[in-house]
Amino acid sequence: MSFLDPWSETEQNRHSDQLKRFVYQNAEEKRAGSLPHVVKQLPKQRTVQGFDSPHQTGDHLAYDLLTRAPLYQMTSHFTEVAPQAPVRGVHRHVSAPSLFCMRGKGWEMNDGRTFEFESYDLLVIPPYTVHQHGGDRDLGCEIYVPEAFRTDHLLGIAGREQHKLSEKPVFPAGTEPLYDGDKLIGYRIKKGVLGINEDIEVILGPEPSREATFQARQQAGNWSLPVENTYDRYVKLLHDEVDFCRRVNHVVLDRQESWEWTLQGKIKWLVHPEMEIAANEMWIYFQEIPPASRSGKHRHVSEELLLVLEGRGYDIHDGQRWEWEQGDLICIPPMTEHQHFCLGADRALVLSAMPSIYADFGLGGFEQIEVAPE
Ligand SMILES: [Fe+2]
Ligand SMILES: [Fe+2]
């Protein structure tokens, strides 16, 4: 398995960790420094799920780090449900996704409950929830999925389950459908793909040990016993977390949130840690930049991924200029001083997403370097 060589007895195992770390770090810094800060969208294609783009800055798996942009944690993908499109697949993963509706309207099924959304609304799906989305039969919808899930791989919770395939699945190159009699039960990844030396069968349905863990959480119910010591607090935490996910709404409506004038400019938050929503792996906000104006200039330890929803302009990152237009993804590496500038007669509207994990590590907050002109 050539692609998994880090796990085999190779030349690298003969060197000290400290030496390896600096060698890898040096290579990594060179790699990150060579990648662009603004990328065009990779186009969508037919998949086993429906009609989706590849991950724009690499998959969640750590193997896919620094593929297209200098981001470590954030990636994203796009999904389209055309009017009258085939029914999409159903799946589940531990990570709690947030899906932003770019246009049209649709619905989202989460563990049997259905939620409706429209343009510029955000769907927030609790961890390990079976989910499927669909578009309005006449309008369809386009969805942007910012994702801060690469740490899931490092935490050992990157597993994903496909429960149902799309009504008209297209199997990826190097795979073939897998049948039990007449029944489609999954697909087979053929020997040779990514260096594997035997076929891998991807069988539809839940993974038993993962499901057992989460079923036990689900069945935990409210905590009614007294909390008498520190350990009790964290027994209660599991009950509280699950109860919270049961109660909260799964849609943040664009029309219900309000714009704020801030040091950084005009901002409307969709997700931040103080909000009552189940998916808080990212901070997500809109920023509007008036025609011919600019945002404030700031810096934060966290990396940031922005989708340009409207307008055109450019960014300055640590003195370097990066042009962007509608549909582009702006990638801001950790600890980079940055500012957005709007060009042309129309406003620019961007959707920012930042991993919340930096704040959990005591590395949150914004350093304001220049205040927005308004
Ligand atoms: Fe998903
Ligand atoms: Fe920022």
Coordinates of N, CA, C and O and ligand atoms in Angstrom, one line a residue, residues 91 93 97 131 160, ligand 1:
H91 N -27.2 9.7 4.1 CA -25.9 9.3 4.8 C -25.8 9.8 6.2 O -26.7 10.6 6.7
H93 N -22.7 10.9 9.4 CA -21.3 10.9 9.9 C -21.3 11.6 11.2 O -22.3 12.2 11.6
P97 N -22.7 18.8 10.3 CA -22.5 19.7 9.2 C -23.4 20.9 9.2 O -24.5 20.9 9.8
H131 N -29.1 12.2 7.4 CA -29.6 13.3 6.7 C -29.6 13.1 5.2 O -28.9 12.4 4.6
R160 N -17.8 7.6 8.1 CA -19.0 8.0 7.3 C -19.7 6.8 6.9 O -19.1 5.7 6.6
Ligands
FE1 FE -23.4 14.9 5.1

